[in-house]
PDB file of C-alpha atoms and ligand atoms in Angstrom:
ATOM      1  CA  MET A   1     124.238  78.689  63.590  1.00 88.00           C
ATOM      2  CA  THR A   2     127.607  79.358  65.504  1.00 90.00           C
ATOM      3  CA  ARG A   3     127.288  79.645  69.028  1.00 96.00           C
ATOM      4  CA  VAL A   4     130.320  81.895  70.375  1.00 97.00           C
ATOM      5  CA  SER A   5     131.841  80.667  73.682  1.00 97.00           C
ATOM      6  CA  LYS A   6     134.837  82.841  74.536  1.00 98.00           C
ATOM      7  CA  VAL A   7     133.750  86.611  74.189  1.00 98.00           C
ATOM      8  CA  VAL A   8     135.641  89.700  74.672  1.00 98.00           C
ATOM      9  CA  MET A   9     133.387  92.581  75.315  1.00 98.00           C
ATOM     10  CA  LEU A  10     134.370  96.424  75.312  1.00 98.00           C
ATOM     11  CA  GLY A  11     131.534  98.427  76.786  1.00 98.00           C
ATOM     12  CA  ALA A  12     129.657  95.858  78.894  1.00 98.00           C
ATOM     13  CA  THR A  13     129.479  97.803  82.105  1.00 98.00           C
ATOM     14  CA  ARG A  14     126.253  99.549  81.167  1.00 98.00           C
ATOM     15  CA  GLY A  15     123.284  99.744  78.839  1.00 98.00           C
ATOM     16  CA  MET A  16     122.939  97.255  75.863  1.00 98.00           C
ATOM     17  CA  GLY A  17     126.620  95.850  76.263  1.00 98.00           C
ATOM     18  CA  ARG A  18     125.503  94.761  79.853  1.00 98.00           C
ATOM     19  CA  ALA A  19     122.185  93.310  78.944  1.00 98.00           C
ATOM     20  CA  LEU A  20     124.195  91.382  76.165  1.00 98.00           C
ATOM     21  CA  ALA A  21     126.859  90.198  78.583  1.00 98.00           C
ATOM     22  CA  ARG A  22     124.116  88.884  80.748  1.00 98.00           C
ATOM     23  CA  LEU A  23     122.649  86.872  78.087  1.00 98.00           C
ATOM     24  CA  PHE A  24     126.130  85.462  77.289  1.00 98.00           C
ATOM     25  CA  ALA A  25     126.558  84.603  80.813  1.00 98.00           C
ATOM     26  CA  GLU A  26     123.345  83.039  81.170  1.00 98.00           C
ATOM     27  CA  ARG A  27     124.281  80.388  78.529  1.00 97.00           C
ATOM     28  CA  GLY A  28     127.678  79.658  79.921  1.00 98.00           C
ATOM     29  CA  ALA A  29     130.172  81.569  77.845  1.00 98.00           C
ATOM     30  CA  GLU A  30     133.431  82.623  79.113  1.00 98.00           C
ATOM     31  CA  LEU A  31     133.980  86.419  78.977  1.00 98.00           C
ATOM     32  CA  CYS A  32     136.593  89.003  79.320  1.00 98.00           C
ATOM     33  CA  LEU A  33     135.445  92.568  80.024  1.00 98.00           C
ATOM     34  CA  LEU A  34     137.175  95.432  78.734  1.00 98.00           C
ATOM     35  CA  GLY A  35     136.786  98.865  80.061  1.00 98.00           C
ATOM     36  CA  ARG A  36     138.102 101.887  81.609  1.00 98.00           C
ATOM     37  CA  ASN A  37     136.497 101.929  84.940  1.00 97.00           C
ATOM     38  CA  HIS A  38     137.960  99.090  87.244  1.00 97.00           C
ATOM     39  CA  ASP A  39     135.225  99.366  90.129  1.00 98.00           C
ATOM     40  CA  GLU A  40     132.382  99.151  87.274  1.00 98.00           C
ATOM     41  CA  LEU A  41     134.233  96.136  85.633  1.00 98.00           C
ATOM     42  CA  ALA A  42     134.463  94.374  88.909  1.00 98.00           C
ATOM     43  CA  ARG A  43     130.910  94.819  89.779  1.00 98.00           C
ATOM     44  CA  SER A  44     129.743  93.689  86.315  1.00 98.00           C
ATOM     45  CA  ALA A  45     132.102  90.703  86.517  1.00 98.00           C
ATOM     46  CA  ALA A  46     130.609  89.583  89.995  1.00 98.00           C
ATOM     47  CA  ASP A  47     127.206  89.903  88.504  1.00 98.00           C
ATOM     48  CA  LEU A  48     128.035  87.689  85.336  1.00 98.00           C
ATOM     49  CA  ARG A  49     129.581  84.910  87.589  1.00 98.00           C
ATOM     50  CA  THR A  50     126.343  84.713  89.542  1.00 98.00           C
ATOM     51  CA  LEU A  51     124.348  84.203  86.347  1.00 98.00           C
ATOM     52  CA  GLY A  52     126.583  81.348  85.308  1.00 95.00           C
ATOM     53  CA  SER A  53     129.513  82.260  83.456  1.00 98.00           C
ATOM     54  CA  PRO A  54     132.283  79.806  84.275  1.00 98.00           C
ATOM     55  CA  LEU A  55     135.067  82.450  83.715  1.00 98.00           C
ATOM     56  CA  VAL A  56     134.694  86.351  83.879  1.00 98.00           C
ATOM     57  CA  ALA A  57     138.016  88.124  83.382  1.00 98.00           C
ATOM     58  CA  VAL A  58     138.586  92.029  83.403  1.00 98.00           C
ATOM     59  CA  THR A  59     141.087  94.084  81.765  1.00 98.00           C
ATOM     60  CA  ALA A  60     141.664  97.805  81.307  1.00 98.00           C
ATOM     61  CA  CYS A  61     140.923  99.456  78.052  1.00 98.00           C
ATOM     62  CA  ASP A  62     139.845 102.905  77.114  1.00 98.00           C
ATOM     63  CA  LEU A  63     138.424 103.700  73.838  1.00 98.00           C
ATOM     64  CA  GLU A  64     140.271 107.224  74.048  1.00 98.00           C
ATOM     65  CA  GLU A  65     143.569 105.413  74.501  1.00 98.00           C
ATOM     66  CA  PRO A  66     144.500 103.543  71.431  1.00 98.00           C
ATOM     67  CA  ALA A  67     148.058 102.801  72.401  1.00 98.00           C
ATOM     68  CA  GLY A  68     146.552 100.378  74.977  1.00 98.00           C
ATOM     69  CA  PHE A  69     144.426  98.234  72.568  1.00 98.00           C
ATOM     70  CA  VAL A  70     147.227  95.609  71.718  1.00 98.00           C
ATOM     71  CA  ALA A  71     148.026  94.898  75.313  1.00 98.00           C
ATOM     72  CA  ALA A  72     144.121  94.732  76.233  1.00 98.00           C
ATOM     73  CA  LEU A  73     143.454  92.189  73.580  1.00 98.00           C
ATOM     74  CA  ASP A  74     146.531  90.246  74.330  1.00 98.00           C
ATOM     75  CA  GLU A  75     145.528  90.101  77.982  1.00 98.00           C
ATOM     76  CA  ALA A  76     142.254  89.120  76.988  1.00 98.00           C
ATOM     77  CA  ASP A  77     143.636  86.447  74.969  1.00 98.00           C
ATOM     78  CA  ARG A  78     145.716  84.935  77.838  1.00 98.00           C
ATOM     79  CA  ALA A  79     142.666  85.142  80.155  1.00 98.00           C
ATOM     80  CA  LEU A  80     140.339  83.340  77.927  1.00 98.00           C
ATOM     81  CA  GLY A  81     142.822  80.894  76.291  1.00 98.00           C
ATOM     82  CA  GLY A  82     141.874  82.440  72.872  1.00 98.00           C
ATOM     83  CA  PHE A  83     138.657  83.976  72.049  1.00 98.00           C
ATOM     84  CA  ASP A  84     136.133  83.388  69.275  1.00 98.00           C
ATOM     85  CA  ALA A  85     134.096  86.666  69.359  1.00 98.00           C
ATOM     86  CA  VAL A  86     134.768  90.393  69.929  1.00 98.00           C
ATOM     87  CA  VAL A  87     131.819  92.568  70.865  1.00 99.00           C
ATOM     88  CA  VAL A  88     132.007  96.378  71.016  1.00 99.00           C
ATOM     89  CA  THR A  89     129.106  98.222  72.492  1.00 98.00           C
ATOM     90  CA  ALA A  90     131.361 101.172  73.922  1.00 98.00           C
ATOM     91  CA  GLY A  91     130.677 104.544  72.341  1.00 98.00           C
ATOM     92  CA  LEU A  92     130.173 108.202  73.164  1.00 98.00           C
ATOM     93  CA  PHE A  93     126.860 110.446  72.416  1.00 98.00           C
ATOM     94  CA  ALA A  94     126.351 114.194  72.600  1.00 98.00           C
ATOM     95  CA  THR A  95     123.694 116.261  71.305  1.00 98.00           C
ATOM     96  CA  GLN A  96     124.117 118.131  68.026  1.00 98.00           C
ATOM     97  CA  ALA A  97     123.687 121.397  69.894  1.00 97.00           C
ATOM     98  CA  ALA A  98     126.521 120.404  72.384  1.00 98.00           C
ATOM     99  CA  LEU A  99     128.880 119.395  69.622  1.00 98.00           C
ATOM    100  CA  GLU A 100     128.178 122.433  67.504  1.00 98.00           C
ATOM    101  CA  ASP A 101     129.299 124.819  70.478  1.00 95.00           C
ATOM    102  CA  ASP A 102     132.309 122.545  71.441  1.00 98.00           C
ATOM    103  CA  ALA A 103     135.078 121.401  68.946  1.00 98.00           C
ATOM    104  CA  ALA A 104     137.138 119.702  71.445  1.00 98.00           C
ATOM    105  CA  LEU A 105     134.001 117.495  72.310  1.00 98.00           C
ATOM    106  CA  THR A 106     133.326 116.995  68.582  1.00 98.00           C
ATOM    107  CA  GLN A 107     136.954 116.077  67.973  1.00 98.00           C
ATOM    108  CA  ARG A 108     136.542 113.325  71.082  1.00 98.00           C
ATOM    109  CA  LEU A 109     133.271 111.887  69.897  1.00 98.00           C
ATOM    110  CA  LEU A 110     134.560 111.591  66.157  1.00 98.00           C
ATOM    111  CA  THR A 111     137.692 109.925  67.362  1.00 98.00           C
ATOM    112  CA  VAL A 112     136.040 107.651  69.809  1.00 98.00           C
ATOM    113  CA  ASP A 113     133.018 106.752  67.892  1.00 98.00           C
ATOM    114  CA  PHE A 114     134.995 106.351  64.465  1.00 98.00           C
ATOM    115  CA  ALA A 115     138.598 106.419  64.391  1.00 98.00           C
ATOM    116  CA  ASN A 116     139.657 104.818  67.460  1.00 99.00           C
ATOM    117  CA  THR A 117     136.505 102.122  67.150  1.00 99.00           C
ATOM    118  CA  VAL A 118     138.156 101.147  63.788  1.00 99.00           C
ATOM    119  CA  LEU A 119     141.535 100.588  65.320  1.00 99.00           C
ATOM    120  CA  PHE A 120     140.303  98.670  68.018  1.00 99.00           C
ATOM    121  CA  CYS A 121     138.307  96.504  65.427  1.00 99.00           C
ATOM    122  CA  GLU A 122     141.590  96.019  63.186  1.00 98.00           C
ATOM    123  CA  GLU A 123     143.263  94.723  66.074  1.00 98.00           C
ATOM    124  CA  ALA A 124     140.580  92.455  66.827  1.00 98.00           C
ATOM    125  CA  ARG A 125     140.230  91.454  63.263  1.00 98.00           C
ATOM    126  CA  ARG A 126     143.871  90.437  62.950  1.00 98.00           C
ATOM    127  CA  ARG A 127     143.589  88.034  65.984  1.00 98.00           C
ATOM    128  CA  LEU A 128     140.390  86.399  64.824  1.00 98.00           C
ATOM    129  CA  LEU A 129     141.579  85.832  61.387  1.00 98.00           C
ATOM    130  CA  ALA A 130     144.847  84.500  62.640  1.00 97.00           C
ATOM    131  CA  ARG A 131     142.847  81.532  64.259  1.00 95.00           C
ATOM    132  CA  GLY A 132     140.900  80.908  61.193  1.00 96.00           C
ATOM    133  CA  GLY A 133     137.928  83.427  61.963  1.00 97.00           C
ATOM    134  CA  GLY A 134     135.108  84.464  64.507  1.00 98.00           C
ATOM    135  CA  THR A 135     132.832  86.809  65.122  1.00 98.00           C
ATOM    136  CA  LEU A 136     133.101  90.582  65.381  1.00 98.00           C
ATOM    137  CA  CYS A 137     129.943  92.397  66.424  1.00 99.00           C
ATOM    138  CA  VAL A 138     129.952  96.049  66.659  1.00 99.00           C
ATOM    139  CA  PHE A 139     127.283  98.709  67.655  1.00 99.00           C
ATOM    140  CA  SER A 140     126.984 101.470  65.057  1.00 98.00           C
ATOM    141  CA  SER A 141     123.556 103.014  64.819  1.00 98.00           C
ATOM    142  CA  VAL A 142     120.569 103.863  62.549  1.00 98.00           C
ATOM    143  CA  ALA A 143     121.979 107.735  62.954  1.00 98.00           C
ATOM    144  CA  GLY A 144     124.488 106.802  60.294  1.00 98.00           C
ATOM    145  CA  GLU A 145     122.023 105.808  57.724  1.00 97.00           C
ATOM    146  CA  ARG A 146     121.149 109.345  56.515  1.00 97.00           C
ATOM    147  CA  GLY A 147     122.512 112.808  57.113  1.00 97.00           C
ATOM    148  CA  ARG A 148     119.862 114.111  59.507  1.00 97.00           C
ATOM    149  CA  LYS A 149     119.616 117.611  61.560  1.00 97.00           C
ATOM    150  CA  PRO A 150     119.632 116.357  65.106  1.00 97.00           C
ATOM    151  CA  VAL A 151     122.651 113.859  64.549  1.00 98.00           C
ATOM    152  CA  VAL A 152     124.831 115.662  61.957  1.00 98.00           C
ATOM    153  CA  LEU A 153     128.145 114.865  63.639  1.00 98.00           C
ATOM    154  CA  TYR A 154     127.293 111.701  65.792  1.00 98.00           C
ATOM    155  CA  GLY A 155     125.611 110.256  62.578  1.00 98.00           C
ATOM    156  CA  ALA A 156     128.830 111.132  60.436  1.00 98.00           C
ATOM    157  CA  ALA A 157     130.896 109.090  62.742  1.00 98.00           C
ATOM    158  CA  LYS A 158     128.447 106.167  62.789  1.00 98.00           C
ATOM    159  CA  ALA A 159     127.944 106.232  59.065  1.00 98.00           C
ATOM    160  CA  GLY A 160     131.798 105.973  58.691  1.00 98.00           C
ATOM    161  CA  LEU A 161     131.765 102.925  61.350  1.00 99.00           C
ATOM    162  CA  THR A 162     128.878 101.300  59.411  1.00 98.00           C
ATOM    163  CA  HIS A 163     130.833 101.805  56.043  1.00 98.00           C
ATOM    164  CA  TYR A 164     133.931 100.153  57.413  1.00 99.00           C
ATOM    165  CA  LEU A 165     132.087  97.370  58.812  1.00 98.00           C
ATOM    166  CA  GLU A 166     130.276  96.421  55.499  1.00 98.00           C
ATOM    167  CA  GLY A 167     133.825  96.747  54.060  1.00 98.00           C
ATOM    168  CA  LEU A 168     135.278  94.103  56.479  1.00 98.00           C
ATOM    169  CA  ASP A 169     132.346  91.890  56.020  1.00 98.00           C
ATOM    170  CA  HIS A 170     132.788  91.855  52.081  1.00 98.00           C
ATOM    171  CA  LYS A 171     136.485  91.283  52.339  1.00 98.00           C
ATOM    172  CA  PHE A 172     136.924  88.826  55.151  1.00 98.00           C
ATOM    173  CA  ARG A 173     133.691  86.835  55.307  1.00 98.00           C
ATOM    174  CA  SER A 174     135.156  83.975  53.066  1.00 98.00           C
ATOM    175  CA  ALA A 175     138.102  83.900  55.468  1.00 98.00           C
ATOM    176  CA  GLY A 176     135.840  83.027  58.340  1.00 98.00           C
ATOM    177  CA  LEU A 177     135.321  86.400  59.811  1.00 98.00           C
ATOM    178  CA  ARG A 178     131.624  87.041  60.759  1.00 98.00           C
ATOM    179  CA  VAL A 179     131.191  90.935  61.015  1.00 98.00           C
ATOM    180  CA  VAL A 180     127.770  91.796  62.602  1.00 98.00           C
ATOM    181  CA  CYS A 181     126.802  95.506  62.577  1.00 98.00           C
ATOM    182  CA  ILE A 182     124.280  96.350  65.095  1.00 98.00           C
ATOM    183  CA  LYS A 183     122.112  99.546  64.069  1.00 98.00           C
ATOM    184  CA  PRO A 184     120.086 100.384  67.248  1.00 98.00           C
ATOM    185  CA  GLY A 185     117.328 102.815  66.999  1.00 98.00           C
ATOM    186  CA  PHE A 186     116.460 104.788  70.040  1.00 97.00           C
ATOM    187  CA  VAL A 187     116.890 102.434  73.037  1.00 98.00           C
ATOM    188  CA  ARG A 188     116.399 103.572  76.845  1.00 98.00           C
ATOM    189  CA  THR A 189     119.884 103.395  78.380  1.00 98.00           C
ATOM    190  CA  GLY A 190     122.262 106.174  80.307  1.00 98.00           C
ATOM    191  CA  MET A 191     123.140 107.418  76.764  1.00 98.00           C
ATOM    192  CA  THR A 192     119.662 108.577  76.062  1.00 98.00           C
ATOM    193  CA  ASP A 193     118.660 109.468  79.657  1.00 97.00           C
ATOM    194  CA  GLY A 194     116.695 112.777  79.376  1.00 95.00           C
ATOM    195  CA  LEU A 195     116.486 112.834  75.634  1.00 96.00           C
ATOM    196  CA  PRO A 196     112.901 113.433  73.901  1.00 94.00           C
ATOM    197  CA  GLU A 197     111.889 109.884  73.142  1.00 95.00           C
ATOM    198  CA  PRO A 198     110.637 109.082  69.668  1.00 93.00           C
ATOM    199  CA  PRO A 199     108.089 106.337  68.807  1.00 92.00           C
ATOM    200  CA  PHE A 200     109.487 102.673  68.730  1.00 94.00           C
ATOM    201  CA  ALA A 201     111.945 103.244  71.806  1.00 96.00           C
ATOM    202  CA  GLY A 202     113.263 100.050  72.937  1.00 97.00           C
ATOM    203  CA  GLU A 203     114.661  98.417  76.126  1.00 98.00           C
ATOM    204  CA  PRO A 204     118.179  97.117  76.186  1.00 98.00           C
ATOM    205  CA  GLU A 205     117.122  93.638  77.200  1.00 98.00           C
ATOM    206  CA  ASP A 206     115.124  93.402  74.184  1.00 98.00           C
ATOM    207  CA  VAL A 207     117.725  94.609  71.801  1.00 98.00           C
ATOM    208  CA  ALA A 208     120.301  92.295  73.672  1.00 98.00           C
ATOM    209  CA  ARG A 209     117.971  89.205  72.608  1.00 98.00           C
ATOM    210  CA  ARG A 210     117.706  90.305  69.100  1.00 98.00           C
ATOM    211  CA  VAL A 211     121.589  90.905  68.943  1.00 98.00           C
ATOM    212  CA  LEU A 212     122.194  87.441  70.166  1.00 98.00           C
ATOM    213  CA  VAL A 213     120.355  85.819  67.567  1.00 98.00           C
ATOM    214  CA  GLY A 214     121.881  88.008  64.917  1.00 98.00           C
ATOM    215  CA  ILE A 215     125.535  86.952  66.364  1.00 98.00           C
ATOM    216  CA  ASP A 216     124.395  83.041  66.309  1.00 98.00           C
ATOM    217  CA  ARG A 217     123.197  83.446  62.727  1.00 98.00           C
ATOM    218  CA  GLY A 218     126.160  85.685  61.484  1.00 98.00           C
ATOM    219  CA  GLU A 219     123.790  88.355  60.054  1.00 98.00           C
ATOM    220  CA  PRO A 220     125.725  91.309  58.598  1.00 98.00           C
ATOM    221  CA  VAL A 221     123.359  93.948  59.717  1.00 98.00           C
ATOM    222  CA  VAL A 222     120.846  93.726  62.645  1.00 98.00           C
ATOM    223  CA  TYR A 223     118.238  96.637  63.302  1.00 98.00           C
ATOM    224  CA  ALA A 224     117.176  96.688  66.772  1.00 97.00           C
ATOM    225  CA  PRO A 225     114.192  97.210  67.774  1.00 95.00           C
ATOM    226  CA  GLY A 226     113.179  95.520  64.519  1.00 96.00           C
ATOM    227  CA  ALA A 227     110.815  98.320  63.685  1.00 96.00           C
ATOM    228  CA  TRP A 228     113.753 100.476  62.981  1.00 96.00           C
ATOM    229  CA  ARG A 229     114.550  98.625  59.722  1.00 97.00           C
ATOM    230  CA  PHE A 230     111.133  99.832  58.154  1.00 97.00           C
ATOM    231  CA  VAL A 231     111.554 103.442  59.788  1.00 95.00           C
ATOM    232  CA  MET A 232     114.867 103.741  58.301  1.00 96.00           C
ATOM    233  CA  ALA A 233     113.853 102.471  54.841  1.00 97.00           C
ATOM    234  CA  ALA A 234     111.307 105.130  54.738  1.00 97.00           C
ATOM    235  CA  VAL A 235     113.682 107.812  55.826  1.00 96.00           C
ATOM    236  CA  ARG A 236     116.333 106.779  53.214  1.00 96.00           C
ATOM    237  CA  SER A 237     113.528 107.037  50.649  1.00 97.00           C
ATOM    238  CA  LEU A 238     112.814 110.682  51.571  1.00 97.00           C
ATOM    239  CA  PRO A 239     114.045 113.424  48.943  1.00 96.00           C
ATOM    240  CA  ARG A 240     116.545 115.957  50.021  1.00 96.00           C
ATOM    241  CA  ALA A 241     113.875 118.566  49.882  1.00 96.00           C
ATOM    242  CA  VAL A 242     111.879 116.937  52.420  1.00 96.00           C
ATOM    243  CA  MET A 243     114.835 116.207  54.744  1.00 96.00           C
ATOM    244  CA  ARG A 244     115.700 119.793  54.956  1.00 96.00           C
ATOM    245  CA  ARG A 245     112.165 120.772  56.085  1.00 95.00           C
ATOM    246  CA  VAL A 246     111.614 118.113  58.742  1.00 94.00           C
ATOM    247  CA  LYS A 247     113.179 118.122  62.346  1.00 89.00           C
ATOM    248  CA  PHE A 248     114.168 114.605  62.482  1.00 90.00           C
TER     249      PHE A 248
HETATM  250  N1  NAP B   1     121.006 103.972  73.396  1.00 59.81           N
HETATM  251  C1  NAP B   1     120.544 104.080  72.155  1.00 59.81           C
HETATM  252  O1  NAP B   1     119.405 104.720  71.860  1.00 59.81           O
HETATM  253  C2  NAP B   1     121.569 104.072  70.931  1.00 59.81           C
HETATM  254  C3  NAP B   1     120.969 104.161  69.667  1.00 59.81           C
HETATM  255  C4  NAP B   1     121.987 103.906  68.666  1.00 59.81           C
HETATM  256  C5  NAP B   1     123.216 103.333  68.718  1.00 59.81           C
HETATM  257  N2  NAP B   1     123.637 103.524  70.190  1.00 59.81           N
HETATM  258  C6  NAP B   1     125.201 102.856  70.319  1.00 59.81           C
HETATM  259  O2  NAP B   1     125.089 101.664  71.000  1.00 59.81           O
HETATM  260  C7  NAP B   1     126.084 101.412  71.868  1.00 59.81           C
HETATM  261  C8  NAP B   1     125.837 101.135  73.308  1.00 59.81           C
HETATM  262  O3  NAP B   1     125.092 102.159  73.561  1.00 59.81           O
HETATM  263  P1  NAP B   1     124.339 102.304  75.081  1.00 59.81           P
HETATM  264  O4  NAP B   1     123.102 103.262  74.951  1.00 59.81           O
HETATM  265  O5  NAP B   1     124.239 100.856  75.647  1.00 59.81           O
HETATM  266  O6  NAP B   1     125.434 103.242  75.884  1.00 59.81           O
HETATM  267  P2  NAP B   1     125.558 103.364  77.422  1.00 59.81           P
HETATM  268  O7  NAP B   1     124.482 102.874  78.340  1.00 59.81           O
HETATM  269  O8  NAP B   1     126.082 104.723  77.627  1.00 59.81           O
HETATM  270  O9  NAP B   1     126.895 102.431  77.720  1.00 59.81           O
HETATM  271  C9  NAP B   1     128.243 102.879  77.197  1.00 59.81           C
HETATM  272  C10 NAP B   1     129.342 101.718  77.477  1.00 59.81           C
HETATM  273  O10 NAP B   1     130.578 102.307  76.739  1.00 59.81           O
HETATM  274  C11 NAP B   1     131.532 102.415  77.806  1.00 59.81           C
HETATM  275  N3  NAP B   1     132.270 103.340  77.566  1.00 59.81           N
HETATM  276  C12 NAP B   1     132.068 104.638  77.077  1.00 59.81           C
HETATM  277  N4  NAP B   1     133.346 105.419  76.792  1.00 59.81           N
HETATM  278  C13 NAP B   1     134.084 104.577  76.816  1.00 59.81           C
HETATM  279  C14 NAP B   1     135.637 104.569  76.672  1.00 59.81           C
HETATM  280  N5  NAP B   1     136.215 105.654  76.367  1.00 59.81           N
HETATM  281  N6  NAP B   1     136.355 103.434  76.905  1.00 59.81           N
HETATM  282  C15 NAP B   1     135.832 102.221  77.134  1.00 59.81           C
HETATM  283  N7  NAP B   1     134.486 102.092  77.430  1.00 59.81           N
HETATM  284  C16 NAP B   1     133.550 103.114  77.182  1.00 59.81           C
HETATM  285  C17 NAP B   1     130.780 102.629  79.080  1.00 59.81           C
HETATM  286  O11 NAP B   1     131.528 102.317  80.102  1.00 59.81           O
HETATM  287  P3  NAP B   1     131.738 103.163  81.537  1.00 59.81           P
HETATM  288  O12 NAP B   1     131.116 102.528  82.535  1.00 59.81           O
HETATM  289  O13 NAP B   1     133.176 103.253  81.521  1.00 59.81           O
HETATM  290  O14 NAP B   1     131.068 104.545  81.213  1.00 59.81           O
HETATM  291  C18 NAP B   1     129.445 101.810  79.030  1.00 59.81           C
HETATM  292  O15 NAP B   1     130.001 100.481  79.366  1.00 59.81           O
HETATM  293  C19 NAP B   1     126.861 102.805  71.681  1.00 59.81           C
HETATM  294  O16 NAP B   1     127.882 102.607  70.611  1.00 59.81           O
HETATM  295  C20 NAP B   1     125.797 103.831  71.161  1.00 59.81           C
HETATM  296  O17 NAP B   1     126.785 104.679  70.135  1.00 59.81           O
HETATM  297  C21 NAP B   1     122.835 103.592  71.171  1.00 59.81           C
END
């Protein structure tokens, strides 16, 4: 078990990232929140201080602006006096229908959820390894487990991200880098607001509690809510002929 104590979080102003940041704060971790909306960052930081975090810094970082990643992580490093964990919950979602009709939105989503997330993780990885290791926890998705009709494009970006995280884990675990890939199922957040709800939908607070255990244990893959591990095992086993017929 490793209890991380200085955590950089990208995407903790809302949803699952926010719920996880609150758990870190309650157990006294020092935090640096990275994000694109200064007012939201300031509001979140104030909340986390009241929950018990002795230090909450905020730094500008937009996942659509990779040129800013180095400066953001340098700033986080200065603010925290070094960090032992980086958590990425920032991400972009759009429905398959919206993406099929909008090439610019598709480019944006593929860039944010895959290419730029990987570029951010590469900067984080270099810094963690330079100080002998640490934890890199990144939210991918069960959408990346199998090519599926409702998430052809979003799922492809998340599949690439999952693949990258697995490779990182294989390559750098022995050097002290603990890569934790989170695969949420359907979770009730702003991202899923208005979408039809499948069975086994979860709450961000429950997911955050499971993710924290995964981070402490350094689990390479965490499904949350846990039932999705079994749902996806079943989906992975379905023949293509069946996948072409079903709607999910
Ligand atoms: N909810 C689900 O059912 C579900 C299922 C599977 C996977 N996931 C994945 O889990 C992660 C968290 O999802 P969530 O539902 O908690 O999302 P959410 O409630 O929509 O929160 C997303 C967070 O990402 C930040 N963000 C978005 N675009 C950004 C950008 N360009 N630069 C910096 N920050 C940015 C948002 O900050 P702002 O305040 O600036 O917008 C917000 O803090 C995402 O990667 C998502 O793809 C979610």
